[in-house]
Coordinates of C-alpha atoms and ligand atoms in Angstrom, one line a residue:
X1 CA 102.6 176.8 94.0
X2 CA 105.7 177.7 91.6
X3 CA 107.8 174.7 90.8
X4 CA 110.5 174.7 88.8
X5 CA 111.1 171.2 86.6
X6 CA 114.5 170.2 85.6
X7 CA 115.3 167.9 82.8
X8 CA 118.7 167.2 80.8
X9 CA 118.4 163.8 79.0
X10 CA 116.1 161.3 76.8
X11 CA 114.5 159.5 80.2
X12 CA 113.2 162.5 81.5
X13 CA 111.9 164.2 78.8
X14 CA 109.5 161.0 79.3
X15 CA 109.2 160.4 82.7
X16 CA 107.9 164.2 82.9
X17 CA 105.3 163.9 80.0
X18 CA 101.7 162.7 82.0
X19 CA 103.3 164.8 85.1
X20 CA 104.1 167.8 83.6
X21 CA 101.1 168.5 82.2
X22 CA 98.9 167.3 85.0
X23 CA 100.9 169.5 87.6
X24 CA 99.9 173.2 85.3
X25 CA 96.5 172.3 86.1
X26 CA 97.0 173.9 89.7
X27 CA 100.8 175.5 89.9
X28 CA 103.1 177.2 88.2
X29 CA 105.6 175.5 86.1
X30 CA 108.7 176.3 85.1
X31 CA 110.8 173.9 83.0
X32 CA 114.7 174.1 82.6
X33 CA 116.2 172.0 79.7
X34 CA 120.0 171.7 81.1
X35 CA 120.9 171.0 77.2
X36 CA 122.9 167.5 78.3
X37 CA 121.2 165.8 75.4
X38 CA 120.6 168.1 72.3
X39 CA 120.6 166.0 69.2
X40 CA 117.0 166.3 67.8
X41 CA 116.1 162.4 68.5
X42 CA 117.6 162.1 71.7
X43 CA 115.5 165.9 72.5
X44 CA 113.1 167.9 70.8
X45 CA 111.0 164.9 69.2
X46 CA 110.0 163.7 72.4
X47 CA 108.5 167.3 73.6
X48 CA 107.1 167.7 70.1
X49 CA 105.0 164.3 70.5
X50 CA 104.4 163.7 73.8
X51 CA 103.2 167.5 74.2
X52 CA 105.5 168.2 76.7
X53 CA 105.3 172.2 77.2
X54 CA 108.4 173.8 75.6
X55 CA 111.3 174.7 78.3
X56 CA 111.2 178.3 79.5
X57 CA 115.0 178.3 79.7
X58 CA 117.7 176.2 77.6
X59 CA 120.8 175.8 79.4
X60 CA 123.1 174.5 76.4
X61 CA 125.5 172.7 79.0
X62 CA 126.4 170.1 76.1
X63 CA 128.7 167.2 76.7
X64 CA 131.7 166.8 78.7
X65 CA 133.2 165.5 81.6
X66 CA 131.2 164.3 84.6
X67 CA 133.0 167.3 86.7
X68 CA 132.4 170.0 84.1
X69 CA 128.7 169.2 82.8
X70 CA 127.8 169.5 86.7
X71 CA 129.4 172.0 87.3
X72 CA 128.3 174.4 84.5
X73 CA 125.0 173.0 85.4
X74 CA 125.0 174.1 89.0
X75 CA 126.4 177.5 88.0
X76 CA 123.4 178.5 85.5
X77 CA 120.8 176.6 87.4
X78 CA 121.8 178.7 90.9
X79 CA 121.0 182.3 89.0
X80 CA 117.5 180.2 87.9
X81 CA 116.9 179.1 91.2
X82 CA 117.8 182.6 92.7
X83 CA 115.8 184.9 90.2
X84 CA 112.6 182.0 89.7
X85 CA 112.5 181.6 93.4
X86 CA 110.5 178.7 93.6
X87 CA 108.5 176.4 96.3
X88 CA 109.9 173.2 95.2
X89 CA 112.3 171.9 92.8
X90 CA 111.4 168.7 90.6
X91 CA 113.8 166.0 89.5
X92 CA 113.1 163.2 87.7
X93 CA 115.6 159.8 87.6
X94 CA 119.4 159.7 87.8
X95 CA 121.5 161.7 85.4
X96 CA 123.7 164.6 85.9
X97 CA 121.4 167.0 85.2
X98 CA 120.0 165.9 88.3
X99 CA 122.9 165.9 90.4
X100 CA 123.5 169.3 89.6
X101 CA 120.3 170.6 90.1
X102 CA 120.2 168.2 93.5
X103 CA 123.0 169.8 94.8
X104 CA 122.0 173.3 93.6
X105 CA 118.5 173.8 95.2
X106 CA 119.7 171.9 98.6
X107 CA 122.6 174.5 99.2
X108 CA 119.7 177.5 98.5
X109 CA 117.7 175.8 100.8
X110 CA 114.6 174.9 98.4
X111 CA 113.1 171.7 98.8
X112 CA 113.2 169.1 96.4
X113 CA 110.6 166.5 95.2
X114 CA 112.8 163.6 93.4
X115 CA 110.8 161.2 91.0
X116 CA 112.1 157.7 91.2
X117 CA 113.9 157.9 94.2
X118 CA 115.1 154.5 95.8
X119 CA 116.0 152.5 93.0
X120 CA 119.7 151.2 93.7
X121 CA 122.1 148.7 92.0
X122 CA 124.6 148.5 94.7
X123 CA 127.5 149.7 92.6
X124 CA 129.4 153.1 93.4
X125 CA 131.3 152.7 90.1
X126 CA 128.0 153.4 88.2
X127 CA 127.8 156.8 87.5
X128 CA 123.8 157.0 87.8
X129 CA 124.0 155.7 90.9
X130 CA 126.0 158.5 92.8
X131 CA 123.4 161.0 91.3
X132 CA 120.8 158.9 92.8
X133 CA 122.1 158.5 96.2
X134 CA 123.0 162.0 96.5
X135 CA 120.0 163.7 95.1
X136 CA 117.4 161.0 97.8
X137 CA 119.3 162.3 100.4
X138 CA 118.8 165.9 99.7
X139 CA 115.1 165.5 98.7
X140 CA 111.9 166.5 100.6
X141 CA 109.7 164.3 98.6
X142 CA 111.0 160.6 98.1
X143 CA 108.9 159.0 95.0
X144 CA 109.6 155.5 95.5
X145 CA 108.3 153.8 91.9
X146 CA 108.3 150.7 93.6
X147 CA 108.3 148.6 97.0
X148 CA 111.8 147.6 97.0
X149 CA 112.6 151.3 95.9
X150 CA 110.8 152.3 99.2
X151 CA 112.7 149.8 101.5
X152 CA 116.2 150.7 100.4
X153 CA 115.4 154.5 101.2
X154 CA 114.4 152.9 104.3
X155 CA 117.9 150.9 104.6
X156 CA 119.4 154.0 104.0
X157 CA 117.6 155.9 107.1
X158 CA 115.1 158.0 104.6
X159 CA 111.6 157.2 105.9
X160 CA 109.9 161.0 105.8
X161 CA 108.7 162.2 102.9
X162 CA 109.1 158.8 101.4
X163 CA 105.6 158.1 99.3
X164 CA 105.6 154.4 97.6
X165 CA 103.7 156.5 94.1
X166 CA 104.0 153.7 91.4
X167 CA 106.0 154.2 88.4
X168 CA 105.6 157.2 86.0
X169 CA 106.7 155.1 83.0
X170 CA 104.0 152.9 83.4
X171 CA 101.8 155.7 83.4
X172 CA 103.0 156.4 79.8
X173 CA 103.6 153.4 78.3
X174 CA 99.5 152.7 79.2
X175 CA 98.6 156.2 78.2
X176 CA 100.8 156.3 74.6
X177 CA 100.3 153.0 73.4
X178 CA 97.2 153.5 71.8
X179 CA 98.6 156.6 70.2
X180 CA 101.8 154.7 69.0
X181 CA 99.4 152.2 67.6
X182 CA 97.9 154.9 65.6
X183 CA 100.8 157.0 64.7
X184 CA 103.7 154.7 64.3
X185 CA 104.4 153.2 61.3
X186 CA 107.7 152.2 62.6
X187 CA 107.2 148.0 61.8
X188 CA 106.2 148.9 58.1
X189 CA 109.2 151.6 57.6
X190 CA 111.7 148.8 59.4
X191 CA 109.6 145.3 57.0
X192 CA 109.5 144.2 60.3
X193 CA 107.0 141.2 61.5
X194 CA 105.3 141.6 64.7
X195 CA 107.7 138.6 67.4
X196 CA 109.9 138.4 64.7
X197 CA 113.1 140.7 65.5
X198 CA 114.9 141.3 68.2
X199 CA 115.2 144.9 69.9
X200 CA 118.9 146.4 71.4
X201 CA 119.7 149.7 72.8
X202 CA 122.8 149.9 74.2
X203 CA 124.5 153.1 76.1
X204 CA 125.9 152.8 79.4
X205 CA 129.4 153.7 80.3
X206 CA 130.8 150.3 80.7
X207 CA 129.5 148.7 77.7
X208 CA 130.5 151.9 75.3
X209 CA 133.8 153.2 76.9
X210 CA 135.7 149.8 77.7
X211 CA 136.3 148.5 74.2
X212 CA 136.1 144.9 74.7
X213 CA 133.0 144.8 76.3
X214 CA 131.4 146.7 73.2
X215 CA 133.5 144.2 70.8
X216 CA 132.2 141.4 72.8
X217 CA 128.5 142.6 72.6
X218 CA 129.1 143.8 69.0
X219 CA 130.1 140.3 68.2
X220 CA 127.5 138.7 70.1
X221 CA 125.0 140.9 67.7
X222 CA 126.7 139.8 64.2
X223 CA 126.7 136.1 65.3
X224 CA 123.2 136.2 66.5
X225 CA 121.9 137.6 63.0
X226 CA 122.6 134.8 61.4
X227 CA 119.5 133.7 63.2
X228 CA 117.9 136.3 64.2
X229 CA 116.9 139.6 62.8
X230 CA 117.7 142.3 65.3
X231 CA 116.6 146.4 65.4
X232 CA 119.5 148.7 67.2
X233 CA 118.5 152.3 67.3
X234 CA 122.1 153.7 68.7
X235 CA 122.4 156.3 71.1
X236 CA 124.9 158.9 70.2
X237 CA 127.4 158.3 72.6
X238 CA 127.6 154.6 71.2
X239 CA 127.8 155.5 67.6
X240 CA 131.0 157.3 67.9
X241 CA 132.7 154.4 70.4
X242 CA 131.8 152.2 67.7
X243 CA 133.1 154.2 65.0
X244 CA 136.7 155.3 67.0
X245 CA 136.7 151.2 67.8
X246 CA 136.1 150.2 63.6
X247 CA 132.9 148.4 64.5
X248 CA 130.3 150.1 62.7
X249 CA 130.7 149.1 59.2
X250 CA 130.5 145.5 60.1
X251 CA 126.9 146.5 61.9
X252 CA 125.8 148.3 59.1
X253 CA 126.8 146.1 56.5
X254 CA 124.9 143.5 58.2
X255 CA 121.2 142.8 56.3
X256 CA 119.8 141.5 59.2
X257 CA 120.4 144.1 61.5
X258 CA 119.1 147.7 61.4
X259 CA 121.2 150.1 63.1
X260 CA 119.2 152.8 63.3
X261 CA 119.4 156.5 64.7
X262 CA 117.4 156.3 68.1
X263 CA 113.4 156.6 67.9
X264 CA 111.2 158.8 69.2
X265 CA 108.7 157.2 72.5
X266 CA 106.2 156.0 70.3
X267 CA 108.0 154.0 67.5
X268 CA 109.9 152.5 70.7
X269 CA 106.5 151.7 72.1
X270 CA 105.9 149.8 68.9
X271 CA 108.9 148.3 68.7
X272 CA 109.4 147.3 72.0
X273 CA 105.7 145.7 72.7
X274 CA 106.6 143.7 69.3
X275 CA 109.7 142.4 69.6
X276 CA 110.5 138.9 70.4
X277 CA 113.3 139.5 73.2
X278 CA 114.9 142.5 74.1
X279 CA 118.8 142.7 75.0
X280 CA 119.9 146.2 76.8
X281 CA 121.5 148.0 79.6
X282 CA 119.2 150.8 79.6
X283 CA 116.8 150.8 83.0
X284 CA 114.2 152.5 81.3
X285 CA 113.7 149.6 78.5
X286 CA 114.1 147.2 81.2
X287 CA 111.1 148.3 82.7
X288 CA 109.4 148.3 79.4
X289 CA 110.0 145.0 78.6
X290 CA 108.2 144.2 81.9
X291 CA 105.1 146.0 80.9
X292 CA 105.4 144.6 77.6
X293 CA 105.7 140.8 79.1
X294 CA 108.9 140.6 76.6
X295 CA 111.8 138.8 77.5
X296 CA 114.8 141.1 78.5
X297 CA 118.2 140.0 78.3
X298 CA 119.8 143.0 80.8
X299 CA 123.8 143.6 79.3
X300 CA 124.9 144.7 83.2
X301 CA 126.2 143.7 86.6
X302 CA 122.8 144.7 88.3
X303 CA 119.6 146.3 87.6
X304 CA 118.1 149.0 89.7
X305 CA 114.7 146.9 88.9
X306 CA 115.6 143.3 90.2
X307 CA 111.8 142.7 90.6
X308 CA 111.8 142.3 86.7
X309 CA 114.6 139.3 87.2
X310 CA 112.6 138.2 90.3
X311 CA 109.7 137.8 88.3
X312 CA 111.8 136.2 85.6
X313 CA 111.1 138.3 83.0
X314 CA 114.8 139.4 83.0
X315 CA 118.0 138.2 83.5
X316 CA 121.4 140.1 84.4
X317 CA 125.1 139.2 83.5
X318 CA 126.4 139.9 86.7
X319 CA 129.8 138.8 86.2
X320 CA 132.2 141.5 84.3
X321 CA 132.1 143.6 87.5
X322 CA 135.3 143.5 88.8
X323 CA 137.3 144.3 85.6
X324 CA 136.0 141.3 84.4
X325 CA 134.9 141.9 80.5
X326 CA 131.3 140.8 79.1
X327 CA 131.6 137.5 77.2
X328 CA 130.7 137.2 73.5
X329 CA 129.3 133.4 73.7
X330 CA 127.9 133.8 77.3
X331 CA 125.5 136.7 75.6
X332 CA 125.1 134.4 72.5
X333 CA 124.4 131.8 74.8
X334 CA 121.8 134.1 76.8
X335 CA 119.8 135.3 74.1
X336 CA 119.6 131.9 72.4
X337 CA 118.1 130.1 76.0
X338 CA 116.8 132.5 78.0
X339 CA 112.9 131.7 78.5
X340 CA 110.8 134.0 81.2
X341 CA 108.8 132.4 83.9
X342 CA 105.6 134.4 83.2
X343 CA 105.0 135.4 86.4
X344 CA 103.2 139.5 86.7
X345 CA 102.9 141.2 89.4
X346 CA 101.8 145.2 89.6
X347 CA 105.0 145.9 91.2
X348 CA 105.1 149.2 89.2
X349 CA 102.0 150.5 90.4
X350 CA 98.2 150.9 88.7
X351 CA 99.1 153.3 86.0
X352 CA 98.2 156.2 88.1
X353 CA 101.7 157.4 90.0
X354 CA 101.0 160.6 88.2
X355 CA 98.1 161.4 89.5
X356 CA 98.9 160.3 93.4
X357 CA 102.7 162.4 92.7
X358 CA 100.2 165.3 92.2
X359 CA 98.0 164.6 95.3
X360 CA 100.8 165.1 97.3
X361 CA 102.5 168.0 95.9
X362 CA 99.1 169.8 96.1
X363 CA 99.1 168.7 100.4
X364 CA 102.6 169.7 101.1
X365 CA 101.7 173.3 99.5
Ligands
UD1_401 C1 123.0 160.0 80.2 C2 122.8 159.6 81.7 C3 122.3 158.2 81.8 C4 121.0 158.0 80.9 C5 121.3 158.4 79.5 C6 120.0 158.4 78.8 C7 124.4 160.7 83.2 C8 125.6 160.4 84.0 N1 124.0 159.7 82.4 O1 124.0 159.2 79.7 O2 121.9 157.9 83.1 O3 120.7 156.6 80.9 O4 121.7 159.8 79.6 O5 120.1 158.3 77.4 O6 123.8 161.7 83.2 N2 125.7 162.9 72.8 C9 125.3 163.4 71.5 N3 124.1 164.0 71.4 C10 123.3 164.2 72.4 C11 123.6 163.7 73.7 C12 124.8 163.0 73.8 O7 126.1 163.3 70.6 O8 122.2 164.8 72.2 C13 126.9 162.1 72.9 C14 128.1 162.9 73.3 O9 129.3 162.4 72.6 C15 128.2 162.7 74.8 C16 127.8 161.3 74.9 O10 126.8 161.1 73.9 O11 129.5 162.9 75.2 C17 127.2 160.9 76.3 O12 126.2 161.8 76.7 P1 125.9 162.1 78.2 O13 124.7 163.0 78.3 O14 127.1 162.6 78.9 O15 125.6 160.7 78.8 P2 124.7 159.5 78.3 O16 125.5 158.4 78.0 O17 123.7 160.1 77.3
UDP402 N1 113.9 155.3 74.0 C1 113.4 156.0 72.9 N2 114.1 155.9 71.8 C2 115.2 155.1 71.6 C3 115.8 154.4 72.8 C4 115.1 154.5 74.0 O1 112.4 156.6 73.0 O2 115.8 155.1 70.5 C5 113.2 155.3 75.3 C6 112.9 154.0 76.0 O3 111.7 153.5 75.4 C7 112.7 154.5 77.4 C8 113.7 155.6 77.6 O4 114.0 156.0 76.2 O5 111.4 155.0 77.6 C9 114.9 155.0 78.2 O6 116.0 156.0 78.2 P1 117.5 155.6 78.1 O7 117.6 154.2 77.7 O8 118.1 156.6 77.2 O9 118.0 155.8 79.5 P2 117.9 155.0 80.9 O10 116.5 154.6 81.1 O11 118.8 153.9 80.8 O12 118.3 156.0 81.9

């Protein structure tokens, strides 16, 4: 069968690692980079170490606008999707480059296998979440990564084609973390003591773009180091808010904080599984944390993967929704008290969604 994969940004680069190269045992593959993320550590490190094969096309889309990355996106992808003229198009996860390539396929008629479908935080005015909605309800093949994923495609009349596979992420983070014991030497480049630090990433639209949240999460981070010594690797997009808002030198000033360019997977494997608590609003390292039985302090108004905060391994500010802003001393206050409840359960699957997503690509063929 000829599928054609398209990936855009840092998550999916991952999430198509183990896949990828167990689906080019038995089809054709083709891989389209959409060029949303380009910067060498938020791109080409993660194909170079997690072998992901090299994308057969480049798109160079770039930043911009939600409208106009989409929409360049849908306009190279449709001459791709016309002259590749594949049996099914794979999408991993929730960004634009998914949208786009959602949108593009369905109106060409080309069905569409959508990795991590289902996942929902009940909030139209996250971005991710349109791109999710949209792109389950034009799929062929729903993966659900977990239960609760399943039963709110369910809620949302989606029941054929709907496969409860396990996660993908878990899949890697079993499979590389014996490599990124091997290979990282993250800890030693960072002096960093295993439980001893505490790891941030921070990125999403309303915790970057809206000043005062990021000056209220900034600040929580410069109070806390007085205590605690805390690793940020920064995402690009949250390097220049915090340079146009004069919050960086403060950060980088700071000894006990290392602000950092972002990692590739396997040095934030490492740092991850040895880190003390982790604070974020990224749904990947959320997940993560869970796998990692590591605290996560969650720096949003919901999570897409409430059966980590069910479990009580993570807890969400749910509160700054309605133009409400993030507080400095409620996080402060957060990070200082929050303790899990140590309860794990294999909501995310065995560690083999890969294998089963394969399974049933190879019977719709
Ligand atoms: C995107 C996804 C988000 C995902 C995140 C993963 C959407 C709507 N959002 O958000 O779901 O969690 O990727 O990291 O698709 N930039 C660079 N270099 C790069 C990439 C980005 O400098 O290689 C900067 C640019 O200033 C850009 C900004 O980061 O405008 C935001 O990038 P963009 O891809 O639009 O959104 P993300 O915040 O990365
Ligand atoms: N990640 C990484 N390096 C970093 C920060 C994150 O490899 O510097 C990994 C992280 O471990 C997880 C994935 O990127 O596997 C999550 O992606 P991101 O936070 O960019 O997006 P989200 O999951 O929020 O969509």
């Amino acid at each position: 069968m000829k599928i054609v994969t398209v990936l855009g940004a840092r998550p999916q680069f991952i999430k198509a690692a183990l896949l990828s190269n167990k689906l080019r045992k038995r089809n054709h593959e083709i891989i389209i980079h959409t060029g949303q993320h380009y910067d060498i550590e938020m791109s080409d490190i993660f194909f170079k170490e997690m072998s992901i094969p090299a994308p057969d096309y480049n798109l160079d889309v770039g930043s911009g606008s939600h409208a106009y990355q989409t929409a360049e996106m849908m306009i190279k992808l449709e001459k791709l999707f016309i002259s590749e003229n594949p049996h099914l198009i794979l999408l991993y996860g929730d960004t634009n480059s998914t949208l786009a390539a959602a949108i593009t396929a369905a109106k060409l008629q080309i069905p569409i296998a959508h990795v991590e479908a289902g996942p929902r935080m009940f909030d139209k005015t996250v971005p991710e979440e349109i791109n999710r909605i949209i792109t389950d309800h034009l799929s062929t093949l729903l993966f659900a990564p977990t239960p609760k994923s399943k039963e709110n495609l369910e809620k949302e009349g989606l029941k054929e084609g709907v496969y409860l596979s396990g996660d993908v992420m878990l899949d890697l983070f079993k499979y590389f973390s014996q490599n990124a014991n091997r290979n990282s030497k993250i800890l030693e480049k960072l002096g960093l003591k295993e439980k001893n630090y505490i790891l941030t990433t921070v990125h999403r639209a309303r915790n970057t773009n809206i000043k005062e949240n990021l000056k209220a999460i900034i600040g929580a981070f410069l109070e806390i180091s007085a205590e605690e010594k805390l690793v940020f690797p920064v995402h690009p997009r949250t390097e220049k808010y915090l340079k146009d808002y004069g919050l960086y030198n403060a950060l980088n000033e700071n000894l006990n904080i290392e602000i950092i360019k972002p990692v590739g997977y396997l040095d934030m494997n490492i740092l991850t599984r040895n880190s003390k608590k982790i604070v974020t609003d990224s749904g990947g390292l959320q997940k993560e944390a869970y796998f990692a039985q590591v605290p996560c302090i969650t720096l949003d108004t919901s999570t897409g993967w409430p059966e980590t905060v069910d479990n009580g391994w993570n807890i969400i500010f749910e509160e700054y929704k309605n133009k409400e802003f993030i507080k400095k001393d409620k996080i402060i206050e957060t990070i200082r008290s929050f303790k899990p409840k140590g309860k794990y359960s294999d909501v995310f699957g065995d560690g083999k969604a890969s294998q089963k997503i394969c399974k049933i690509i190879k019977n719709y063929n």
